[in-house]
């Protein structure tokens, strides 16, 4: 196949974008000129994860080629101007920062996540449609707030056309007391989960183009030393013109060279169906980009099949499904699995032969399947990197390393907070500082130490609160702004242990690693004693037990209506009776 001409033209079209007319005072687009130019400029990309990179630096031209022709724009109410002296440039510019909520006219709820509601809105400055995510009660739990901090920071630093862009974050009315935050994203029409469900006539060109974008985005994200860790179709936003963007970096982590070899993944609750085999039943592992590659393989397979490839009901079932298809891994691969229970489970499993990919995907392009095999290699060391995958013959005619840029690793300084034990006020301050990246003049003020100004000017967020509340109240009633494609999710907070055991204030990084090692050893010995209680033998039950330890300590997300997906995907906790049945049937098989 090698890529339809239209698709290649499509990519070329994307490479030459008209700069967005949306440049706000705080948008990254603000120094675009008016000529068409390649969006991929190696120098701009290479500096985008500089610690001093500001959301306002305009280093990278982000593509904006959504076709709005089919959409009816709503009326945008006039902005309420406060008195200002139009002759004083600084003042007028300063006031652009103020009352900015008036700039957006909320339209309808387009999605709900565990952290808040996402509404579409029109930016009255530009006529552009945006998505505004309202994150409620950000500081209710420090762990949730830290996740939000991580996500907004990463999305500021990762500027790439295949990664969703934060256009703006609204200035809270009070630096020390704000509770909600409003993040303005570029608006996308749907997500890959919906696209796969709604389209049974996707063509080989669609598959190729989708995979190309995912890998191109990942190549960039991995070059920044960031691992997404929760790639799944719902976390890939999609437009009708086939444009995809990776979103939801809430579980993402930056990997630093001096990180310990085994990381305590206590907060890791990535969706099981897309979870790499080395993570099944394990909560000690080293971050590696190969975990994202596995997820991309699962997503690609799901596009080809029209349904999930490995819809495991628990970790044991997950490993069973993987080995049913890929065959039991060779002993060398099993020996590299960190988790002892998973290792023993796999070694004592009856030997299974791999199923030829062409049997599982009879209609697929053989080149696509050859690449899929490289993405779904059981052993992470055999899995292709994003960069290698882009160079695969499947993409010949489409890939071109010049438009698949890399970037510098993210500076450690940006994520220094991960090493510290933070209290609510610390995270609030860090999030506020992050928000100021979208408010250059306030940032300047803040850096000069004159931050008290932030108390003097209302931000307009109150009006937003009322609009969002109205939308939320009316959702579900006839004629109300329903239309949301996702169902409401509840954030069930359970005490969420930190990924790294926090160092007490004032403790050094080395001391902190020590604490981490001690904690890891403590957990390992607990597991060993659990195993000893069970006579030391491996069992599927043991394996599930250890998996549910990590799951049970984390945020559980439950959908109100989309139960079949969410329950099966998210819940690792099972009743003893269920486990006993499964173990019995495993042993009988
Ligand atoms: N930029 C966007 N444009 C359009 N829809 C979006 C955008 N960002 C998010 N959404 C939709 O809003 C919903 C919730 O968004 P998101 O997943 O970011 O929230 P969350 O609270 O972090 O969710 P989760 O519970 O998955 O962590 C998703 O269904 C997504 O499709």
mmCIF file of C-alpha atoms and ligand atoms in Angstrom, residues 110-116 118 131 133 147 151 164 185-188 191 235 237 248 485-486 489 557, ligand 1:
data_model
loop_
_atom_site.group_PDB
_atom_site.id
_atom_site.type_symbol
_atom_site.label_atom_id
_atom_site.label_comp_id
_atom_site.label_asym_id
_atom_site.label_seq_id
_atom_site.Cartn_x
_atom_site.Cartn_y
_atom_site.Cartn_z
ATOM 1 C CA UNK A 110 -18.249 18.250 25.248
ATOM 2 C CA UNK A 111 -16.852 15.882 27.806
ATOM 3 C CA UNK A 112 -16.441 14.999 31.416
ATOM 4 C CA UNK A 113 -13.482 13.454 33.096
ATOM 5 C CA UNK A 114 -12.714 12.589 36.659
ATOM 6 C CA UNK A 115 -11.184 16.023 37.145
ATOM 7 C CA UNK A 116 -13.851 18.203 35.643
ATOM 8 C CA UNK A 118 -14.875 20.216 29.366
ATOM 9 C CA UNK A 131 -12.267 23.614 24.691
ATOM 10 C CA UNK A 133 -11.624 22.359 30.983
ATOM 11 C CA UNK A 147 -1.138 15.379 38.928
ATOM 12 C CA UNK A 151 -0.065 17.736 33.309
ATOM 13 C CA UNK A 164 -2.923 18.659 22.384
ATOM 14 C CA UNK A 185 -7.273 23.905 24.922
ATOM 15 C CA UNK A 186 -7.575 23.782 21.206
ATOM 16 C CA UNK A 187 -10.945 22.173 20.519
ATOM 17 C CA UNK A 188 -11.009 18.718 19.052
ATOM 18 C CA UNK A 191 -11.567 10.906 20.319
ATOM 19 C CA UNK A 235 -6.715 9.672 25.302
ATOM 20 C CA UNK A 237 -8.341 13.267 20.467
ATOM 21 C CA UNK A 248 -4.271 13.407 29.136
ATOM 22 C CA UNK A 485 -19.604 12.429 24.278
ATOM 23 C CA UNK A 486 -18.391 11.151 27.551
ATOM 24 C CA UNK A 489 -17.021 10.283 35.913
ATOM 25 C CA UNK A 557 -12.595 6.193 38.166
HETATM 26 N N1 LIG B 1 -9.256 19.673 23.721
HETATM 27 C C1 LIG B 1 -10.376 18.972 23.779
HETATM 28 N N2 LIG B 1 -11.305 19.105 22.823
HETATM 29 C C2 LIG B 1 -12.435 18.395 22.882
HETATM 30 N N3 LIG B 1 -12.745 17.516 23.828
HETATM 31 C C3 LIG B 1 -11.864 17.351 24.816
HETATM 32 C C4 LIG B 1 -10.629 18.068 24.852
HETATM 33 N N4 LIG B 1 -9.946 17.684 25.941
HETATM 34 C C5 LIG B 1 -10.712 16.773 26.559
HETATM 35 N N5 LIG B 1 -11.857 16.566 25.890
HETATM 36 C C6 LIG B 1 -12.910 15.621 26.234
HETATM 37 O O1 LIG B 1 -13.290 15.807 27.584
HETATM 38 C C7 LIG B 1 -13.321 14.575 28.281
HETATM 39 C C8 LIG B 1 -12.571 14.685 29.582
HETATM 40 O O2 LIG B 1 -11.288 15.194 29.339
HETATM 41 P P1 LIG B 1 -9.995 14.663 30.071
HETATM 42 O O3 LIG B 1 -9.821 13.214 29.740
HETATM 43 O O4 LIG B 1 -8.883 15.570 29.750
HETATM 44 O O5 LIG B 1 -10.440 14.859 31.572
HETATM 45 P P2 LIG B 1 -9.858 14.151 32.823
HETATM 46 O O6 LIG B 1 -10.674 14.642 33.957
HETATM 47 O O7 LIG B 1 -8.372 14.348 32.883
HETATM 48 O O8 LIG B 1 -10.216 12.664 32.460
HETATM 49 P P3 LIG B 1 -9.694 11.324 33.042
HETATM 50 O O9 LIG B 1 -10.723 10.959 34.011
HETATM 51 O O10 LIG B 1 -9.685 10.436 31.821
HETATM 52 O O11 LIG B 1 -8.331 11.563 33.599
HETATM 53 C C9 LIG B 1 -12.750 13.538 27.360
HETATM 54 O O12 LIG B 1 -13.828 12.686 27.002
HETATM 55 C C10 LIG B 1 -12.299 14.235 26.144
HETATM 56 O O13 LIG B 1 -12.777 13.594 24.984
#
